[in-house]
Amino acid sequence: MKISVVGTGYVGLVTAAVLADLGHQVIGVDHDKSKLDKITAGISPIYEPGLDEILSRTIANGNLTTSTSIAEATKQTEVVFIAVGTPPMADGTPDIRAVKAVAASVAAAIDKPTIVVNKSTVPVGTGDLVEQIILDAGVSPELFTVVSNPEFLREGTAIYDTLNPDRIVLGTSDPGAAEKMKEVYEPLKAEVLVVSRPSAELIKYASNSFLAVKISFINAISRICEKCGGDVEEVSVGMGMDKRIGSQFLKAGLGWGGSCFPKDVQGLTKTGERLGYRFDLLTAADQINNEQTLHFLTRLQSRLGSLQGRTIGLLGLAFKPNTDDIRDAKSLEIIEFLRTNGATVVAHDPVAMPNTRQVHPEICYVDKPADVFSGADAVILVTEWAEFKNLDLATLKKVVGTALLFDGRRLWTREEAESAGWEYYTVGV
Ligand code: UDX
């Protein structure tokens, strides 16, 4: 099938690459020509394991092409995905101006039956808005339909998630469009759920917010554990064995960050406000999340007495492993807290150092994780990259100033750290 994907950010690029790899003829559209040049050279502008290979393959076999023109792409294809960013505005409301602008450009070019698919995470009602924009441009209602098709991929496992979705959600009341969209995804053999457009839009926000609440819940339990002698990891295992609860997204740590959870929790809270419902549960989850890292840092501060003049090593900067994304990463909060309290920060991340350097040029970046330890007064594990697990803690104890390990993600066990001579602190115990 001939498909355009407008926007080559995380969601758009992965969607375009995977659909092309499944055999569709896909045009990836972006106004940023330099991004498209990279893509056509088989180099992903974002760090995502496996993406370069798929880009090279699909560019070489001709299934994936690129264009800076929404009009040209729309004219050549029967399905147009909108996958542009919807960043939060100052008050937390998602900014959907880019979605509206793309809808207007698509509308101006529609000259044959076209399915316009909203893949961007947008507040409920945006599908109606997109439809209205296209109608206002004078396009006959018989010529187009707007489908909501939210994306559930996670950064770092985006290719796997796109190829193996738990479900494909299609929001449409048009049976013909639903059938056509099922054809797009047919090679995946995935379960397809067809619902109304508002329901589809809400499924995305509700799913992400629910997962964020789940993490905040276990982080709240971690605070209770710290006071009562329990261990949150044991509690989490015990809870997760209940099939009704499930074991995923029950890992206590420094809290959730990234490009989706913070934005979507705020977005759904705002949607509630707009519709006259105060979503206190989400406000509380957000508050627990904001307190989680601060609480951990306060423990470090009280252990050291003062952070003034101390050198603190940070292992990991990305908001989670296998990504270079630092949007709403806990590392940023940590760097700000440490700097405000007079500490010197030395950090390492396998891939997120260039991004972090742009916002925090003042801290010291080291090429090897072991160098974070040299002369440090304490080391904080911020992101649980697998390679950090292999660090030789016994050898590193010899180069560190004070052997204080603050493990924010429970990467090591107390036994591992203590037997290597470290004083060990972690979340929820
Ligand atoms: C999330 C959703 O999982 C995905 O379906 C959606 O499309 C986009 O948002 P992503 O933000 O890439 O994906 O990362 P995810 O793996 O979900 O982790 C989000 C945050 O929660 C990270 O900061 C992670 O460290 C944290 N987390 C996750 C926990 O603290 N504990 C857990 O048990 C799981």
XYZ file of N, CA and C in Angstrom, residues 193-401:
627
model
N -8.291 -3.734 17.607
C -9.480 -3.279 18.321
C -10.022 -2.046 17.614
N -11.242 -2.169 17.101
C -11.863 -1.009 16.439
C -12.862 -0.377 17.413
N -12.653 0.901 17.691
C -13.510 1.609 18.648
C -13.841 2.995 18.074
N -14.595 3.757 18.830
C -14.894 5.120 18.364
C -13.621 5.961 18.435
N -13.609 7.070 17.720
C -12.405 7.907 17.689
C -12.063 8.475 19.070
N -13.041 9.016 19.817
C -12.689 9.513 21.159
C -12.143 8.399 22.061
N -12.711 7.193 21.959
C -12.204 6.091 22.798
C -10.755 5.791 22.463
N -10.438 5.767 21.159
C -9.059 5.463 20.748
C -8.110 6.523 21.299
N -8.536 7.788 21.200
C -7.669 8.874 21.695
C -7.437 8.727 23.198
N -8.475 8.296 23.897
C -8.355 8.150 25.358
C -7.548 6.923 25.747
N -7.614 5.858 24.944
C -6.887 4.619 25.279
C -5.403 4.926 25.457
N -4.871 5.773 24.587
C -3.447 6.113 24.674
C -3.132 6.817 26.004
N -3.884 7.868 26.303
C -3.629 8.626 27.539
C -3.897 7.773 28.777
N -4.969 6.983 28.706
C -5.343 6.176 29.866
C -4.280 5.109 30.122
N -3.744 4.517 29.055
C -2.733 3.461 29.231
C -1.466 4.028 29.840
N -0.958 5.107 29.261
C 0.281 5.689 29.791
C 0.091 6.199 31.217
N -1.036 6.831 31.470
C -1.273 7.363 32.813
C -1.411 6.231 33.823
N -2.056 5.153 33.421
C -2.223 4.010 34.325
C -0.860 3.423 34.694
N 0.016 3.290 33.686
C 1.362 2.748 33.955
C 2.139 3.673 34.881
N 1.982 4.985 34.665
C 2.671 5.954 35.534
C 2.138 5.853 36.964
N 0.828 5.686 37.097
C 0.228 5.537 38.431
C 0.770 4.268 39.095
N 0.907 3.209 38.293
C 1.397 1.932 38.836
C 2.804 2.123 39.414
N 3.656 2.833 38.661
C 5.035 3.068 39.143
C 5.007 3.961 40.382
N 4.186 5.013 40.347
C 4.111 5.895 41.515
C 3.597 5.127 42.730
N 2.697 4.198 42.483
C 2.165 3.403 43.601
C 3.285 2.613 44.267
N 4.092 1.933 43.448
C 5.160 1.116 44.042
C 6.224 2.026 44.670
N 6.414 3.208 44.106
C 7.369 4.138 44.723
C 6.842 4.643 46.073
N 5.542 4.798 46.185
C 4.961 5.179 47.483
C 5.161 4.033 48.482
N 4.974 2.808 48.001
C 5.211 1.640 48.878
C 6.685 1.605 49.308
N 7.571 2.043 48.390
C 9.009 2.039 48.729
C 9.271 2.952 49.932
N 8.528 4.042 50.019
C 8.705 4.979 51.142
C 8.248 4.330 52.455
N 7.165 3.556 52.358
C 6.673 2.847 53.552
C 7.706 1.790 53.965
N 8.244 1.079 52.941
C 9.240 0.036 53.231
C 10.443 0.615 53.974
N 10.874 1.791 53.534
C 12.048 2.404 54.172
C 11.800 2.692 55.649
N 10.544 2.860 56.014
C 10.224 3.194 57.404
C 9.922 1.964 58.259
N 9.563 0.828 57.594
C 9.052 -0.283 58.407
C 9.898 -1.554 58.342
N 11.019 -1.499 57.613
C 11.860 -2.698 57.548
C 11.468 -3.647 56.426
N 10.488 -3.279 55.597
C 10.142 -4.103 54.436
C 11.107 -3.820 53.294
N 11.013 -4.626 52.252
C 11.854 -4.428 51.066
C 10.917 -4.348 49.856
N 10.902 -3.211 49.174
C 9.929 -2.988 48.096
C 10.060 -4.012 46.972
N 11.270 -4.524 46.757
C 11.434 -5.514 45.691
C 10.648 -6.791 46.042
N 10.719 -7.184 47.298
C 9.960 -8.366 47.724
C 8.462 -8.094 47.627
N 8.059 -6.911 48.023
C 6.631 -6.560 47.967
C 6.162 -6.581 46.507
N 7.003 -6.006 45.625
C 6.660 -5.940 44.213
C 6.529 -7.340 43.596
N 7.442 -8.230 43.951
C 7.361 -9.608 43.428
C 6.067 -10.252 43.904
N 5.781 -10.080 45.173
C 4.572 -10.681 45.734
C 3.305 -10.122 45.114
N 3.290 -8.825 44.864
C 2.115 -8.213 44.223
C 1.984 -8.684 42.779
N 3.124 -8.708 42.081
C 3.115 -9.043 40.655
C 2.673 -10.467 40.363
N 2.801 -11.340 41.372
C 2.383 -12.737 41.161
C 0.860 -12.867 41.060
N 0.167 -11.844 41.519
C -1.285 -11.804 41.349
C -1.546 -11.420 39.895
N -2.140 -12.349 39.136
C -2.309 -12.107 37.690
C -3.142 -10.859 37.418
N -3.991 -10.499 38.369
C -4.810 -9.295 38.154
C -3.955 -8.030 38.205
N -2.820 -8.128 38.903
C -1.943 -6.958 39.017
C -0.843 -7.016 37.955
N -0.166 -8.144 37.859
C 0.917 -8.305 36.866
C 2.212 -7.688 37.368
N 3.330 -8.229 36.917
C 4.623 -7.818 37.485
C 5.255 -6.628 36.766
N 4.728 -6.248 35.600
C 5.402 -5.180 34.857
C 5.088 -3.791 35.398
N 6.052 -2.906 35.239
C 5.916 -1.510 35.684
C 5.639 -1.417 37.181
N 6.277 -2.330 37.900
C 6.186 -2.324 39.365
C 7.579 -2.224 39.951
N 8.508 -1.650 39.183
C 9.877 -1.546 39.687
C 10.072 -0.162 40.314
N 10.344 -0.189 41.619
C 10.578 1.086 42.322
C 11.934 1.641 41.904
N 12.043 2.952 41.912
C 13.304 3.587 41.525
C 13.238 5.067 41.791
N 13.833 5.824 40.889
C 13.847 7.285 41.066
C 12.597 7.936 40.490
N 11.740 7.101 39.870
C 10.501 7.652 39.300
C 10.522 7.625 37.787
N 9.397 8.025 37.199
C 9.270 7.982 35.737
C 9.624 9.318 35.103
N 10.221 9.209 33.897
C 10.541 10.400 33.115
C 10.278 10.082 31.653
N 10.978 10.792 30.760
C 10.840 10.494 29.333
C 9.885 11.413 28.619
N 9.670 11.096 27.360
C 8.896 11.999 26.509
C 7.394 11.761 26.626
N 6.973 10.675 27.282
C 5.539 10.351 27.260
C 4.839 10.466 28.612
N 5.323 9.724 29.610
C 4.564 9.670 30.869
C 4.308 11.061 31.466
N 5.349 11.894 31.643
C 5.086 13.197 32.252
C 4.084 14.020 31.441
N 4.265 13.987 30.124
C 3.415 14.768 29.220
C 1.979 14.221 29.206
N 1.849 12.909 29.180
C 0.514 12.322 29.059
C -0.270 12.399 30.371
N 0.438 12.273 31.503
C -0.241 12.419 32.797
C -0.780 13.847 32.921
N 0.049 14.807 32.547
C -0.399 16.212 32.584
C -1.528 16.440 31.589
N -1.355 15.855 30.408
C -2.352 16.034 29.338
C -3.720 15.508 29.755
N -3.747 14.322 30.390
C -5.038 13.741 30.790
C -5.638 14.529 31.957
N -4.764 15.028 32.835
C -5.256 15.860 33.935
C -5.943 17.099 33.354
N -5.312 17.686 32.345
C -5.874 18.891 31.702
C -7.170 18.576 30.964
N -7.198 17.400 30.310
C -8.425 16.999 29.615
C -9.562 16.893 30.626
N -9.254 16.278 31.789
C -10.257 16.176 32.854
C -10.764 17.554 33.235
N -9.813 18.472 33.461
C -10.185 19.848 33.844
C -11.109 20.478 32.804
N -10.702 20.313 31.537
C -11.475 20.908 30.442
C -12.907 20.363 30.429
N -13.037 19.074 30.791
C -14.357 18.447 30.722
C -15.090 18.482 32.063
N -14.479 19.156 33.048
C -15.164 19.303 34.332
C -14.927 18.158 35.297
N -13.827 17.422 35.151
C -13.512 16.365 36.117
C -12.124 16.596 36.696
N -12.013 16.623 38.046
C -10.717 16.834 38.693
C -10.065 15.483 38.931
N -8.987 15.197 38.180
C -8.383 13.853 38.221
C -7.326 13.809 39.330
N -7.801 13.783 40.594
C -6.892 13.852 41.744
C -5.881 12.703 41.778
N -6.298 11.536 41.279
C -5.395 10.373 41.298
C -4.118 10.671 40.503
N -4.294 11.323 39.352
C -3.123 11.636 38.518
C -2.270 12.733 39.156
N -2.921 13.695 39.774
C -2.169 14.769 40.444
C -1.309 14.156 41.552
N -1.871 13.201 42.274
C -1.127 12.557 43.366
C 0.034 11.732 42.807
N -0.212 11.015 41.701
C 0.852 10.198 41.095
C 2.009 11.089 40.657
N 1.664 12.237 40.116
C 2.671 13.194 39.657
C 3.478 13.723 40.855
N 2.762 14.004 41.930
C 3.427 14.533 43.127
C 4.378 13.490 43.724
N 3.929 12.249 43.796
C 4.792 11.173 44.318
C 6.039 11.079 43.446
N 5.839 11.198 42.136
C 6.972 11.106 41.206
C 7.961 12.249 41.410
N 7.425 13.433 41.647
C 8.316 14.586 41.858
C 9.098 14.460 43.163
N 8.483 13.842 44.169
C 9.148 13.736 45.470
C 10.190 12.625 45.507
N 10.043 11.630 44.630
C 10.840 10.415 44.751
C 12.346 10.680 44.648
N 12.756 11.432 43.634
C 14.183 11.705 43.450
C 14.695 12.627 44.544
N 13.883 13.622 44.889
C 14.273 14.585 45.920
C 14.526 13.869 47.248
N 13.660 12.922 47.555
C 13.803 12.150 48.790
C 15.121 11.371 48.791
N 15.444 10.779 47.658
C 16.687 9.992 47.530
C 17.904 10.903 47.738
N 17.826 12.084 47.134
C 18.943 13.031 47.243
C 19.084 13.561 48.669
N 17.948 13.703 49.337
C 17.991 14.169 50.730
C 18.698 13.136 51.603
N 18.484 11.868 51.290
C 19.180 10.795 52.040
C 20.690 10.911 51.823
N 21.080 11.189 50.573
C 22.511 11.349 50.272
C 23.078 12.547 51.044
N 22.303 13.638 51.002
C 22.758 14.872 51.646
C 22.924 14.659 53.153
N 21.959 13.964 53.769
C 22.104 13.806 55.216
C 23.228 12.822 55.557
N 23.484 11.870 54.684
C 24.611 10.956 54.940
C 25.945 11.706 54.880
N 26.046 12.653 53.931
C 27.317 13.374 53.762
C 27.403 14.616 54.660
N 26.294 14.974 55.300
C 26.291 16.188 56.116
C 26.003 17.394 55.253
N 26.874 17.654 54.290
C 26.639 18.750 53.341
C 27.194 18.322 51.988
N 26.608 18.907 50.935
C 27.107 18.581 49.586
C 28.129 19.613 49.117
N 28.262 20.687 49.876
C 29.170 21.773 49.516
C 30.602 21.250 49.324
N 31.142 21.489 48.134
C 32.527 21.108 47.853
C 32.728 19.615 47.603
N 31.653 18.843 47.616
C 31.772 17.388 47.382
C 31.795 17.093 45.883
N 32.386 15.960 45.541
C 32.341 15.496 44.152
C 31.428 14.274 44.096
N 30.393 14.370 43.282
C 29.430 13.265 43.176
C 29.480 12.698 41.758
N 29.643 11.383 41.663
C 29.668 10.708 40.367
C 28.272 10.248 39.975
N 27.921 10.432 38.706
C 26.618 9.957 38.215
C 26.829 8.885 37.153
N 26.203 7.739 37.360
C 26.217 6.690 36.336
C 24.871 6.727 35.626
N 24.865 7.154 34.361
C 23.638 7.201 33.587
C 23.003 8.584 33.597
N 22.558 9.010 32.412
C 21.902 10.308 32.254
C 20.577 10.180 31.494
N 20.478 9.183 30.611
C 19.249 8.985 29.822
C 18.084 8.686 30.764
N 16.849 8.957 30.315
C 15.706 8.756 31.215
C 15.460 7.285 31.509
N 16.036 6.422 30.651
C 16.032 4.975 30.888
C 17.113 4.372 29.994
N 17.481 3.107 30.173
C 18.546 2.537 29.337
C 18.141 2.414 27.863
N 19.149 2.273 27.007
C 18.973 2.041 25.570
C 18.337 3.194 24.818
N 18.517 4.391 25.322
C 18.072 5.576 24.599
C 19.026 6.715 24.922
N 19.091 7.705 24.011
C 19.894 8.898 24.324
C 18.975 10.042 24.742
N 17.707 9.719 24.977
C 16.708 10.730 25.305
C 16.855 11.172 26.766
N 16.914 12.478 26.977
C 17.007 12.980 28.361
C 15.801 13.847 28.708
N 14.739 13.759 27.881
C 13.567 14.579 28.195
C 12.976 14.140 29.545
N 12.817 15.090 30.435
C 12.300 14.806 31.782
C 13.058 13.677 32.478
N 14.349 13.564 32.163
C 15.162 12.523 32.807
C 15.440 12.920 34.253
N 15.482 11.933 35.133
C 15.757 12.196 36.546
C 17.167 12.763 36.726
N 18.065 12.449 35.781
C 19.437 12.970 35.871
C 19.443 14.494 35.916
N 18.517 15.120 35.202
C 18.494 16.588 35.141
C 18.149 17.184 36.507
N 17.152 16.580 37.157
C 16.787 17.013 38.521
C 17.975 16.830 39.456
N 18.658 15.702 39.295
C 19.777 15.373 40.193
C 20.919 16.370 39.996
N 21.244 16.649 38.729
C 22.337 17.596 38.450
C 21.994 18.962 39.058
N 20.745 19.402 38.849
C 20.362 20.720 39.382
C 20.465 20.763 40.902
N 19.993 19.715 41.562
C 20.035 19.660 43.032
C 21.488 19.680 43.517
N 22.317 18.855 42.908
C 23.710 18.758 43.358
C 24.446 20.078 43.146
N 24.222 20.690 41.987
C 24.910 21.954 41.672
C 24.428 23.067 42.619
N 23.103 23.128 42.828
C 22.555 24.162 43.717
C 23.133 24.043 45.123
N 23.410 22.786 45.519
C 23.923 22.577 46.871
C 25.447 22.537 46.929
N 26.083 23.010 45.844
C 27.524 23.231 45.897
C 28.406 22.045 45.535
N 27.826 20.981 44.961
C 28.654 19.816 44.620
C 29.194 19.923 43.190
N 30.297 19.232 42.946
C 30.834 19.085 41.592
C 30.304 17.759 41.057
N 29.858 17.761 39.790
C 29.244 16.553 39.237
C 30.120 15.976 38.121
N 30.389 14.685 38.223
C 31.135 13.965 37.181
C 30.215 12.867 36.661
N 29.987 12.835 35.355
C 28.959 11.920 34.849
C 29.418 11.119 33.637
N 28.780 9.944 33.499
C 28.990 9.144 32.286
C 27.665 8.517 31.873
N 27.433 8.493 30.563
C 26.308 7.731 30.004
C 26.797 7.179 28.669
N 26.442 5.937 28.338
C 26.935 5.356 27.080
C 26.552 6.174 25.846
N 25.363 6.774 25.815
C 24.969 7.526 24.608
C 24.350 8.908 24.860
N 23.976 9.205 26.093
C 23.212 10.451 26.321
C 24.075 11.645 26.720
N 25.398 11.524 26.672
C 26.236 12.663 27.094
C 26.120 13.869 26.151
N 26.118 13.674 24.815
C 25.992 14.854 23.941
C 24.707 15.639 24.209
N 23.585 14.948 24.383
C 22.325 15.645 24.657
C 22.377 16.382 25.992
N 22.975 15.741 27.001
C 23.010 16.363 28.329
C 23.943 17.567 28.323
N 25.033 17.435 27.560
C 26.014 18.532 27.508
C 25.355 19.822 27.002
N 24.368 19.667 26.120
C 23.685 20.865 25.587
C 22.950 21.636 26.675
N 22.382 20.919 27.652
C 21.664 21.627 28.733
C 22.550 21.880 29.944
N 23.543 21.013 30.158
C 24.437 21.175 31.313
C 25.895 21.126 30.864
N 26.359 22.207 30.209
C 27.756 22.196 29.769
C 28.729 22.320 30.951
N 28.196 22.699 32.120
C 29.079 23.022 33.255
C 29.574 21.794 34.015
N 28.947 20.626 33.827
C 29.405 19.468 34.601
C 30.504 18.728 33.838
N 31.161 17.813 34.519
C 32.289 17.106 33.900
C 31.814 15.764 33.325
N 32.106 15.526 32.062
C 31.706 14.268 31.415
C 32.936 13.397 31.214
N 32.838 12.118 31.526
C 33.990 11.227 31.353
C 33.621 10.089 30.410
N 34.631 9.641 29.647
C 34.357 8.653 28.596
C 34.097 7.248 29.122
N 34.695 6.956 30.280
C 34.525 5.584 30.806
C 33.742 5.618 32.119
N 32.826 4.657 32.308
C 32.054 4.654 33.558
C 32.968 4.586 34.779
N 34.096 3.893 34.663
C 34.995 3.751 35.820
C 35.522 5.115 36.275
N 35.666 6.061 35.327
C 36.221 7.374 35.674
C 35.284 8.215 36.551
N 34.002 7.841 36.581
C 33.041 8.521 37.444
C 33.433 8.343 38.914
N 34.113 7.246 39.187
C 34.426 6.878 40.576
C 35.657 7.604 41.127
N 36.557 8.059 40.213
C 37.843 8.602 40.661
C 37.684 9.754 41.644
N 38.051 9.534 42.856
C 38.041 10.586 43.883
C 36.654 11.042 44.328
N 35.588 10.357 43.886
C 34.228 10.826 44.216
C 33.902 10.615 45.696
N 33.047 11.510 46.231
C 32.600 11.369 47.622
C 31.394 10.438 47.722
N 30.752 10.213 46.594
C 29.645 9.249 46.505
C 29.331 9.056 45.022
N 28.773 7.897 44.688
C 28.372 7.634 43.302
C 26.881 7.300 43.306
N 26.146 7.954 42.382
C 24.704 7.668 42.253
C 24.461 6.921 40.948
N 23.784 5.786 41.035
C 23.361 5.080 39.823
C 22.006 5.675 39.441
N 21.959 6.349 38.289
C 20.732 7.051 37.873
C 19.954 6.247 36.832
N 20.695 5.669 35.865
C 20.054 4.901 34.784
C 20.661 3.500 34.769
N 19.782 2.499 34.746
C 20.256 1.117 34.923
C 20.744 0.476 33.616
N 21.731 1.099 32.944
C 22.308 0.488 31.751
C 22.904 -0.873 32.137
N 22.690 -1.884 31.283
C 23.152 -3.240 31.596
C 24.661 -3.266 31.830
N 25.395 -2.456 31.050
C 26.857 -2.519 31.181
C 27.360 -2.053 32.546
N 26.587 -1.239 33.249
C 27.021 -0.795 34.587
C 27.031 -1.962 35.573
N 26.154 -2.905 35.318
C 26.051 -4.067 36.210
C 27.375 -4.839 36.238
N 28.124 -4.757 35.117
C 29.382 -5.523 35.026
C 30.580 -4.788 35.621
N 30.370 -3.569 36.133
C 31.501 -2.840 36.721
C 32.054 -3.627 37.909
N 33.364 -3.612 38.050
C 33.999 -4.346 39.147
C 34.037 -3.442 40.389
N 33.044 -3.587 41.234
C 32.896 -2.683 42.388
C 34.093 -2.776 43.335
N 34.679 -3.976 43.448
C 35.818 -4.141 44.373
C 37.013 -3.316 43.897
N 37.291 -3.333 42.599
C 38.406 -2.545 42.049
C 38.092 -1.051 42.151
N 36.840 -0.687 41.865
C 36.465 0.733 41.871
C 36.519 1.337 43.269
N 36.357 0.505 44.269
C 36.436 0.998 45.660
C 37.829 1.587 45.918
N 38.822 1.070 45.200
C 40.206 1.533 45.428
C 40.442 2.944 44.872
N 39.629 3.363 43.866
C 39.868 4.693 43.270
C 38.898 5.755 43.784
N 37.796 5.306 44.411
C 36.789 6.263 44.871
C 37.289 6.963 46.141
N 36.772 8.210 46.386
C 37.158 8.913 47.607
C 36.507 8.266 48.823
